[in-house]
Short mmCIF file of C-alpha atoms in Angstrom, two decimals:
data_model
loop_
_atom_site.label_atom_id
_atom_site.label_comp_id
_atom_site.label_asym_id
_atom_site.label_seq_id
_atom_site.Cartn_x
_atom_site.Cartn_y
_atom_site.Cartn_z
CA MET A 1 -27.54 -27.66 -1.25
CA THR A 2 -26.13 -29.28 1.90
CA ASP A 3 -24.36 -27.95 4.94
CA PRO A 4 -20.77 -29.00 5.77
CA PRO A 5 -20.12 -31.24 8.79
CA VAL A 6 -19.09 -28.14 10.70
CA HIS A 7 -20.83 -24.94 9.58
CA PRO A 8 -18.06 -22.74 8.13
CA LYS A 9 -19.92 -19.52 8.86
CA SER A 10 -20.20 -20.40 12.53
CA ARG A 11 -16.46 -20.89 12.51
CA GLY A 12 -15.98 -17.47 10.98
CA LEU A 13 -18.05 -15.91 13.70
CA GLY A 14 -16.46 -17.86 16.49
CA ARG A 15 -13.02 -16.43 15.82
CA ALA A 16 -13.96 -13.04 14.51
CA ILE A 17 -11.33 -11.15 16.53
CA LEU A 18 -9.53 -14.04 18.22
CA LEU A 19 -11.10 -15.91 21.09
CA ILE A 20 -9.17 -17.53 23.88
CA GLY A 21 -10.60 -20.35 26.00
CA GLY A 22 -14.34 -20.30 26.70
CA ALA A 23 -14.79 -16.52 27.05
CA LEU A 24 -16.12 -16.36 23.51
CA ALA A 25 -18.23 -13.23 23.14
CA LEU A 26 -16.36 -11.35 25.91
CA ALA A 27 -13.03 -11.90 24.20
CA LEU A 28 -14.45 -10.64 20.92
CA ALA A 29 -15.65 -7.40 22.42
CA ALA A 30 -12.47 -6.87 24.41
CA ALA A 31 -10.11 -7.60 21.50
CA ALA A 32 -11.63 -4.84 19.41
CA ALA A 33 -10.71 -2.30 22.07
CA VAL A 34 -7.14 -3.50 22.82
CA LEU A 35 -4.29 -1.77 21.08
CA PRO A 36 -2.39 -4.36 19.02
CA GLY A 37 1.14 -5.36 19.79
CA THR A 38 3.99 -5.15 17.33
CA ALA A 39 5.53 -8.16 15.61
CA ARG A 40 8.93 -8.25 13.98
CA ALA A 41 9.78 -9.68 10.57
CA ALA A 42 10.00 -13.49 10.38
CA THR A 43 8.04 -13.86 13.63
CA SER A 44 6.23 -17.14 14.19
CA VAL A 45 2.70 -16.82 15.66
CA CYS A 46 1.09 -19.99 17.00
CA SER A 47 -1.34 -18.67 19.63
CA ASN A 48 -4.43 -16.48 19.42
CA GLN A 49 -3.55 -12.82 18.98
CA THR A 50 -3.88 -9.66 16.92
CA GLY A 51 -1.16 -7.08 16.36
CA SER A 52 0.82 -5.09 13.83
CA SER A 53 3.76 -6.13 11.70
CA ASN A 54 5.66 -3.73 9.47
CA GLY A 55 2.71 -1.35 9.52
CA TYR A 56 0.08 -4.00 8.68
CA PHE A 57 -2.60 -5.36 10.98
CA TYR A 58 -2.55 -9.12 11.53
CA SER A 59 -4.93 -11.60 13.13
CA PHE A 60 -4.41 -15.23 14.13
CA TYR A 61 -6.95 -17.60 15.68
CA THR A 62 -7.08 -21.34 16.16
CA ALA A 63 -9.32 -23.66 18.15
CA GLY A 64 -9.65 -27.40 18.72
CA SER A 65 -7.20 -30.06 17.65
CA GLY A 66 -4.36 -30.03 15.14
CA SER A 67 -1.35 -27.80 14.66
CA VAL A 68 -1.01 -24.48 12.83
CA CYS A 69 1.29 -21.45 12.91
CA MET A 70 1.60 -18.22 10.93
CA THR A 71 4.98 -16.72 10.06
CA LEU A 72 5.08 -12.95 9.60
CA GLY A 73 7.62 -12.09 6.92
CA SER A 74 8.79 -8.79 5.45
CA GLY A 75 6.24 -6.12 4.66
CA SER A 76 2.75 -7.57 4.58
CA ASN A 77 3.86 -11.12 3.80
CA TYR A 78 2.68 -14.05 5.87
CA SER A 79 2.77 -17.80 5.49
CA THR A 80 0.82 -20.56 7.20
CA SER A 81 1.19 -24.31 7.60
CA TRP A 82 -1.47 -26.52 9.18
CA SER A 83 -2.15 -30.18 9.84
CA GLY A 84 -5.29 -31.85 11.21
CA VAL A 85 -6.60 -28.48 12.32
CA SER A 86 -10.17 -28.16 13.62
CA ASP A 87 -10.41 -24.46 12.89
CA PHE A 88 -8.07 -21.55 12.17
CA VAL A 89 -8.01 -18.22 10.39
CA ALA A 90 -4.99 -15.98 9.86
CA GLY A 91 -4.06 -13.06 7.69
CA THR A 92 -2.69 -9.55 7.31
CA GLY A 93 -4.39 -6.33 6.24
CA TRP A 94 -5.75 -3.18 7.81
CA ASN A 95 -7.63 -1.96 10.86
CA PRO A 96 -9.82 -0.26 9.93
CA GLY A 97 -10.47 -1.53 6.43
CA SER A 98 -11.94 0.57 3.65
CA ALA A 99 -13.46 0.49 0.16
CA GLN A 100 -9.99 0.20 -1.30
CA THR A 101 -8.46 -1.76 -4.16
CA VAL A 102 -6.54 -4.70 -2.71
CA THR A 103 -3.82 -6.59 -4.58
CA TYR A 104 -2.27 -9.83 -3.43
CA SER A 105 -0.06 -12.65 -4.65
CA GLY A 106 1.28 -15.95 -3.40
CA SER A 107 0.26 -19.57 -3.00
CA PHE A 108 -2.63 -21.48 -1.42
CA ASN A 109 -2.24 -25.26 -1.15
CA PRO A 110 -4.98 -26.82 0.99
CA SER A 111 -6.09 -30.42 1.40
CA GLY A 112 -9.58 -30.49 2.89
CA ASP A 113 -11.92 -27.62 3.76
CA ALA A 114 -10.30 -24.18 3.38
CA TYR A 115 -10.96 -20.66 2.05
CA LEU A 116 -8.83 -17.81 0.74
CA SER A 117 -10.82 -14.58 1.21
CA LEU A 118 -10.72 -10.87 1.78
CA TYR A 119 -12.51 -10.91 5.13
CA GLY A 120 -13.73 -8.18 7.45
CA TRP A 121 -16.38 -6.60 9.67
CA THR A 122 -18.38 -3.37 9.82
CA THR A 123 -20.49 -1.86 12.59
CA ASN A 124 -23.75 0.11 12.44
CA PRO A 125 -24.93 -2.18 10.93
CA LEU A 126 -22.95 -5.11 12.25
CA VAL A 127 -21.88 -7.15 9.20
CA GLU A 128 -19.35 -9.92 8.62
CA TYR A 129 -18.23 -10.12 4.98
CA TYR A 130 -16.23 -12.43 2.70
CA ILE A 131 -14.90 -11.93 -0.82
CA THR A 132 -13.73 -15.48 -1.49
CA ASP A 133 -11.28 -15.99 -4.36
CA ASP A 134 -10.43 -19.66 -3.77
CA TRP A 135 -11.72 -22.58 -1.73
CA SER A 136 -11.14 -26.28 -1.20
CA GLY A 137 -13.53 -28.99 0.00
CA PHE A 138 -16.74 -27.29 1.06
CA ASN A 139 -17.90 -24.61 -1.38
CA PRO A 140 -19.28 -21.63 0.59
CA SER A 141 -21.89 -21.20 -2.16
CA SER A 142 -23.39 -24.55 -1.09
CA ASN A 143 -24.61 -23.36 2.31
CA SER A 144 -28.32 -24.20 2.44
CA GLY A 145 -29.04 -21.37 4.90
CA ALA A 146 -27.79 -18.57 2.63
CA THR A 147 -29.92 -16.63 0.14
CA PHE A 148 -28.60 -16.19 -3.41
CA LYS A 149 -28.93 -12.51 -4.39
CA GLY A 150 -27.32 -12.41 -7.85
CA THR A 151 -23.87 -12.03 -9.35
CA VAL A 152 -21.31 -9.31 -9.93
CA ASN A 153 -18.50 -9.24 -12.51
CA SER A 154 -15.29 -7.76 -11.15
CA ASP A 155 -11.56 -8.05 -11.74
CA GLY A 156 -11.90 -10.55 -14.59
CA GLY A 157 -14.30 -12.94 -12.89
CA THR A 158 -17.91 -13.57 -11.88
CA TYR A 159 -18.82 -13.78 -8.21
CA ASP A 160 -22.01 -15.23 -6.74
CA ILE A 161 -23.58 -13.04 -4.04
CA TYR A 162 -25.17 -14.57 -0.94
CA GLU A 163 -26.62 -13.26 2.30
CA ASP A 164 -27.03 -15.18 5.54
CA GLN A 165 -28.33 -14.07 8.94
CA ARG A 166 -26.53 -15.20 12.08
CA VAL A 167 -28.73 -15.27 15.19
CA ASN A 168 -27.25 -14.89 18.68
CA GLU A 169 -23.74 -15.67 17.48
CA PRO A 170 -20.37 -14.25 18.68
CA SER A 171 -19.19 -11.14 16.89
CA ILE A 172 -16.82 -8.22 17.37
CA GLU A 173 -19.55 -6.67 19.56
CA GLY A 174 -20.22 -9.80 21.62
CA THR A 175 -23.12 -12.18 21.08
CA ALA A 176 -25.46 -10.58 18.53
CA THR A 177 -27.73 -11.12 15.55
CA PHE A 178 -26.22 -9.80 12.32
CA GLU A 179 -25.95 -10.30 8.57
CA GLN A 180 -23.20 -12.18 6.78
CA TYR A 181 -22.38 -11.15 3.18
CA TRP A 182 -20.58 -13.39 0.68
CA ALA A 183 -19.13 -12.95 -2.81
CA VAL A 184 -17.72 -16.26 -4.09
CA ARG A 185 -15.67 -16.37 -7.28
CA ALA A 186 -17.04 -18.89 -9.78
CA SER A 187 -13.58 -19.57 -11.27
CA PRO A 188 -11.18 -19.72 -8.30
CA ARG A 189 -7.83 -17.97 -8.44
CA VAL A 190 -4.87 -17.18 -6.18
CA GLY A 191 -3.53 -13.67 -6.66
CA GLY A 192 -4.76 -10.54 -8.40
CA THR A 193 -6.80 -7.45 -7.72
CA ILE A 194 -9.92 -7.17 -5.58
CA THR A 195 -11.78 -3.93 -6.27
CA THR A 196 -13.75 -3.88 -3.04
CA SER A 197 -16.00 -1.00 -4.06
CA ASN A 198 -17.48 -3.17 -6.82
CA PHE A 199 -18.59 -5.75 -4.27
CA PHE A 200 -19.73 -3.22 -1.69
CA ASN A 201 -21.83 -1.43 -4.33
CA ALA A 202 -23.30 -4.72 -5.58
CA TRP A 203 -24.21 -5.72 -2.03
CA ALA A 204 -25.84 -2.33 -1.44
CA ALA A 205 -27.84 -2.65 -4.66
CA ASP A 206 -29.18 -5.97 -3.35
CA GLY A 207 -30.28 -4.42 -0.06
CA MET A 208 -27.11 -5.43 1.79
CA PRO A 209 -25.59 -2.22 3.22
CA LEU A 210 -22.27 -2.04 5.05
CA GLY A 211 -21.52 0.23 8.01
CA THR A 212 -18.37 1.65 9.61
CA PHE A 213 -15.33 -0.45 8.75
CA ASN A 214 -13.55 -2.50 11.40
CA TYR A 215 -10.63 -4.75 10.44
CA GLN A 216 -10.05 -6.17 6.93
CA ILE A 217 -7.56 -8.95 6.14
CA LEU A 218 -6.58 -11.25 3.28
CA ALA A 219 -7.29 -14.42 5.23
CA THR A 220 -6.33 -18.07 5.00
CA GLU A 221 -8.74 -20.28 6.90
CA ALA A 222 -9.19 -24.03 7.25
CA PHE A 223 -11.43 -26.34 9.26
CA ASN A 224 -12.62 -29.94 9.76
CA GLY A 225 -9.19 -31.57 10.09
CA GLY A 226 -7.52 -30.58 6.84
CA SER A 227 -3.89 -29.78 6.15
CA GLY A 228 -1.97 -27.47 3.85
CA SER A 229 0.01 -24.27 3.51
CA SER A 230 -0.22 -20.75 2.14
CA ASN A 231 2.15 -17.86 1.45
CA ILE A 232 0.46 -14.50 0.83
CA THR A 233 1.59 -10.91 0.29
CA VAL A 234 -1.08 -8.20 0.26
CA SER A 235 -1.15 -4.47 -0.49
CA SER A 236 -3.59 -1.70 -1.31
CA GLY A 237 -3.60 -0.12 -4.74
CA GLY A 238 -3.83 -1.56 -8.24
CA SER A 239 -6.59 -1.45 -10.82
CA SER A 240 -9.39 -3.74 -11.88
CA THR A 241 -9.51 -5.50 -15.23
CA GLY A 242 -12.60 -4.81 -17.26
CA ASN A 243 -15.90 -3.16 -16.50
CA THR A 244 -18.24 -4.07 -13.67
CA VAL A 245 -21.98 -4.40 -14.26
CA THR A 246 -24.26 -4.08 -11.22
CA VAL A 247 -27.96 -5.00 -11.45
CA THR A 248 -30.32 -3.72 -8.74
CA ASN A 249 -32.63 -6.35 -7.27
CA PRO A 250 -36.26 -5.15 -7.59
CA GLY A 251 -37.50 -7.36 -4.76
CA SER A 252 -40.20 -10.04 -4.86
CA GLN A 253 -43.04 -9.32 -7.31
CA SER A 254 -46.69 -10.29 -7.44
CA GLY A 255 -49.53 -9.94 -9.91
CA THR A 256 -52.80 -11.42 -11.13
CA VAL A 257 -53.71 -13.39 -14.22
CA GLY A 258 -55.22 -11.02 -16.78
CA THR A 259 -53.92 -7.83 -15.13
CA ALA A 260 -51.11 -5.96 -16.90
CA ALA A 261 -47.82 -5.85 -14.98
CA SER A 262 -44.52 -4.04 -15.41
CA VAL A 263 -41.20 -3.77 -13.58
CA GLN A 264 -38.26 -1.56 -14.55
CA ILE A 265 -34.87 -3.22 -14.06
CA HIS A 266 -32.03 -0.82 -13.23
CA ALA A 267 -28.36 -1.55 -13.90
CA THR A 268 -25.09 0.42 -14.01
CA ASP A 269 -21.80 -0.11 -15.85
CA SER A 270 -18.55 1.10 -14.28
CA GLY A 271 -17.22 2.05 -17.71
CA GLY A 272 -20.38 3.81 -18.84
CA ALA A 273 -20.96 1.31 -21.66
CA ALA A 274 -24.42 0.65 -23.07
CA LEU A 275 -26.24 -2.34 -21.62
CA SER A 276 -28.50 -5.01 -23.09
CA TYR A 277 -30.91 -7.04 -20.96
CA SER A 278 -32.12 -10.63 -20.96
CA ALA A 279 -34.26 -12.64 -18.56
CA THR A 280 -35.08 -16.25 -17.78
CA GLY A 281 -37.95 -17.66 -15.75
CA LEU A 282 -40.43 -14.87 -16.46
CA PRO A 283 -44.11 -15.67 -15.81
CA ALA A 284 -46.01 -16.62 -18.96
CA GLY A 285 -47.17 -13.51 -20.81
CA LEU A 286 -44.28 -11.27 -19.69
CA SER A 287 -41.14 -10.28 -21.59
CA ILE A 288 -38.19 -7.95 -21.15
CA ASN A 289 -37.16 -5.10 -23.46
CA SER A 290 -33.52 -5.85 -24.29
CA SER A 291 -32.68 -2.15 -24.68
CA THR A 292 -34.42 -0.60 -21.68
CA GLY A 293 -34.72 -3.42 -19.15
CA LEU A 294 -38.48 -2.94 -18.78
CA ILE A 295 -40.38 -6.15 -18.04
CA SER A 296 -44.01 -5.88 -19.11
CA GLY A 297 -47.01 -7.80 -20.34
CA THR A 298 -50.15 -9.50 -19.05
CA PRO A 299 -49.71 -12.73 -17.05
CA THR A 300 -51.60 -15.69 -18.49
CA ALA A 301 -51.01 -18.40 -15.84
CA ALA A 302 -50.90 -18.55 -12.03
CA GLY A 303 -47.82 -19.74 -10.17
CA THR A 304 -44.52 -18.63 -8.67
CA SER A 305 -41.48 -18.12 -10.90
CA THR A 306 -37.81 -17.56 -10.10
CA VAL A 307 -36.65 -14.82 -12.45
CA THR A 308 -33.01 -14.10 -13.35
CA VAL A 309 -32.22 -10.85 -15.17
CA THR A 310 -28.80 -10.32 -16.74
CA ALA A 311 -27.36 -7.04 -18.04
CA THR A 312 -24.40 -7.25 -20.46
CA ASP A 313 -22.26 -4.44 -21.84
CA SER A 314 -20.41 -4.16 -25.16
CA THR A 315 -17.17 -5.55 -23.63
CA GLY A 316 -18.89 -8.74 -22.53
CA ALA A 317 -18.97 -7.81 -18.86
CA SER A 318 -22.23 -8.79 -17.19
CA GLY A 319 -24.10 -8.85 -13.91
CA SER A 320 -27.34 -10.44 -12.83
CA THR A 321 -29.91 -10.57 -10.09
CA MET A 322 -32.59 -13.07 -9.05
CA PHE A 323 -36.07 -12.57 -7.57
CA THR A 324 -39.42 -14.35 -7.31
CA TRP A 325 -42.62 -13.39 -9.11
CA THR A 326 -45.96 -14.78 -7.89
CA ILE A 327 -49.01 -14.65 -10.16
CA ALA A 328 -52.40 -15.29 -8.53
CA SER A 329 -55.52 -16.49 -10.29
CA SER A 330 -57.98 -13.75 -11.18
CA GLY A 331 -60.76 -13.52 -8.62
CA GLY A 332 -62.36 -10.13 -8.26
CA GLY A 333 -61.92 -6.56 -9.32
CA GLY A 334 -59.11 -4.22 -8.46
CA GLY A 335 -59.05 -1.89 -5.54
CA SER A 336 -56.83 0.15 -3.27
CA GLY A 337 -57.91 -1.41 0.02
CA GLY A 338 -58.83 -4.81 1.38
CA SER A 339 -57.90 -6.96 4.35
CA CYS A 340 -54.25 -7.14 5.24
CA SER A 341 -51.66 -8.65 7.53
CA VAL A 342 -48.35 -7.16 8.68
CA ALA A 343 -45.33 -8.96 10.12
CA TYR A 344 -42.72 -6.61 11.61
CA THR A 345 -39.32 -8.17 12.41
CA THR A 346 -36.16 -6.58 13.80
CA THR A 347 -33.60 -8.46 11.70
CA SER A 348 -30.53 -6.82 13.24
CA GLN A 349 -29.97 -4.68 16.32
CA TRP A 350 -26.96 -3.04 17.95
CA THR A 351 -26.40 -0.27 20.45
CA GLY A 352 -28.06 2.79 18.92
CA GLY A 353 -29.15 1.18 15.66
CA PHE A 354 -31.33 -1.46 14.03
CA VAL A 355 -32.59 -2.95 10.76
CA ALA A 356 -36.28 -3.90 10.44
CA GLN A 357 -38.22 -5.89 7.86
CA VAL A 358 -41.94 -5.52 7.22
CA VAL A 359 -43.93 -8.14 5.28
CA ILE A 360 -47.28 -6.83 4.03
CA GLY A 361 -49.81 -9.51 3.08
CA ASN A 362 -53.08 -9.19 1.18
CA THR A 363 -55.60 -11.40 2.99
CA GLY A 364 -58.58 -10.04 1.09
CA SER A 365 -60.17 -11.02 -2.22
CA SER A 366 -59.27 -7.84 -4.14
CA THR A 367 -55.92 -6.80 -5.57
CA ILE A 368 -54.23 -3.93 -3.75
CA ASN A 369 -53.08 -1.37 -6.32
CA GLY A 370 -50.78 1.04 -4.52
CA TRP A 371 -50.37 1.03 -0.73
CA THR A 372 -49.49 3.26 2.20
CA LEU A 373 -48.62 1.61 5.51
CA LYS A 374 -48.80 3.65 8.71
CA PHE A 375 -47.75 2.80 12.26
CA THR A 376 -46.46 4.37 15.47
CA PHE A 377 -43.15 3.48 17.08
CA PRO A 378 -43.56 2.70 20.80
CA GLY A 379 -39.90 3.59 21.32
CA ASP A 380 -37.71 6.50 20.18
CA GLN A 381 -36.68 5.04 16.82
CA GLN A 382 -35.77 7.26 13.89
CA ILE A 383 -35.68 5.88 10.33
CA THR A 384 -32.49 6.80 8.45
CA SER A 385 -32.76 4.78 5.20
CA ASP A 386 -35.18 2.41 3.47
CA PHE A 387 -35.37 -0.29 0.80
CA ASN A 388 -38.18 -1.56 -1.46
CA GLY A 389 -40.29 1.47 -0.51
CA THR A 390 -40.21 5.09 0.67
CA ALA A 391 -40.21 5.86 4.39
CA SER A 392 -41.15 9.12 6.13
CA GLN A 393 -41.58 9.97 9.77
CA SER A 394 -43.13 12.68 11.94
CA GLY A 395 -42.31 12.24 15.60
CA GLU A 396 -43.20 8.65 16.49
CA ASN A 397 -45.53 8.24 13.48
CA ALA A 398 -44.00 6.46 10.48
CA THR A 399 -45.30 5.97 6.93
CA LEU A 400 -44.11 3.52 4.27
CA THR A 401 -45.28 3.80 0.68
CA ASN A 402 -44.72 1.40 -2.19
CA ALA A 403 -41.93 1.64 -4.73
CA SER A 404 -42.70 1.77 -8.45
CA TYR A 405 -42.31 -2.00 -8.75
CA ASN A 406 -44.19 -3.41 -5.73
CA GLY A 407 -47.39 -1.39 -5.47
CA THR A 408 -49.59 -4.28 -6.61
CA ILE A 409 -50.30 -7.04 -4.09
CA ALA A 410 -52.52 -9.84 -5.35
CA PRO A 411 -54.93 -11.67 -3.04
CA GLY A 412 -52.87 -14.12 -1.02
CA GLY A 413 -49.68 -12.36 -2.06
CA SER A 414 -47.23 -10.26 -0.09
CA THR A 415 -44.41 -7.79 -0.47
CA THR A 416 -41.41 -7.08 1.76
CA VAL A 417 -40.05 -3.66 2.67
CA GLY A 418 -37.59 -2.55 5.27
CA PHE A 419 -35.53 0.20 6.77
CA GLN A 420 -32.54 1.04 8.93
CA GLY A 421 -32.75 3.38 11.88
CA THR A 422 -31.41 4.65 15.18
CA TRP A 423 -32.68 4.43 18.75
CA THR A 424 -31.57 5.66 22.17
CA ASN A 425 -33.82 4.29 24.92
CA SER A 426 -36.10 1.75 23.25
CA ASP A 427 -36.30 -0.25 20.03
CA ALA A 428 -39.65 -1.86 20.88
CA ALA A 429 -41.54 -3.13 17.82
CA PRO A 430 -44.80 -1.44 16.78
CA SER A 431 -47.89 -3.58 17.19
CA SER A 432 -50.63 -1.77 15.23
CA PHE A 433 -50.65 -1.03 11.49
CA THR A 434 -53.03 0.42 8.91
CA LEU A 435 -52.79 -0.14 5.16
CA ASN A 436 -54.63 2.41 3.03
CA GLY A 437 -56.64 3.28 6.14
CA THR A 438 -57.59 -0.33 6.96
CA THR A 439 -56.39 -1.88 10.21
CA CYS A 440 -54.22 -4.96 9.56
CA THR A 441 -53.90 -8.10 11.64
#
């Protein structure tokens, strides 16, 4: 995959709440606190602003060269026309947004790089999200910096799920490090229903939680000198077409040649229909039970595989997830200890909250079968939720234990866990860890 000439995600961040002049991050933070103005029907907006029109929130931002304006029509309707524009985003919706069903209709006629997306932000954690129904020029799925997490079927289409981390970029809370979530429709469309809860649940199942909703708009955006027009009307309400299948990502797996392995895949169907499972890319010696979703067997060859598991219901609706599985060569007996390494990273931080990732590595010669990681927070952090493991805490002392699917760490292998938490005075990272009673480097 290749990046576009101008990174579209950086654009999205740069005009998150409308920036004016060079006061980038300051304008973002200030705009979130300013009460919006009120626009009348058939009002033309050609300068950076947010406001309300006929009871709907609107946002307009442009930067660089070219010309673009948004016309606010009756109800939630808006239209845009642009030519040679470096960067703009405009749309109508709600502030705050919610896990609502959104319906929209209209036209989208771009020439060059452009997106048509349900776009918004949350706080605690700070997340920028896109549900992209149509695009022109640069496909957002082609960003080389994003991580593919799987797919979700919703509203008659399949969407690819991606996650990207933005480091020290402008946001609605000023310059910050935060996650960016994407759902990109494989077969583009203009108009229909977006059942946001399906996407929010799929993101959560892939370890991508949302926080408290900020604004949410059905946005037209274009960049890199394109031209075009759009005319969009949006509303809440409506119903989805068909069932939605959500497959939970089990996280990266590891094992050893000659040692039995098993992972249970979990999936849900919005209509309660029975599911069947299939998988591609499994390590040699492993197979999946089509009825239960249990992957099991004894690996016969070393190497790293990219595994895709798909769950399909009786209506044909399906969802999938992707993860890696590393098989190490056999080289010693099993055990519950051994040398270890730990890398603790604060992947996202905001006032009063944080998300941390912990990578546990087996640097010894024996397989670790089941693990308990212990450490002490130097600050006043409190863990509130976890993923890929179970977290507990007593005062400043924290304990992480393996999930059912990642308790085995082969020599040279690793597993990743994480958690979300709160802090008041200090979010300093811990520096000393023990795994099964052994001090790690």
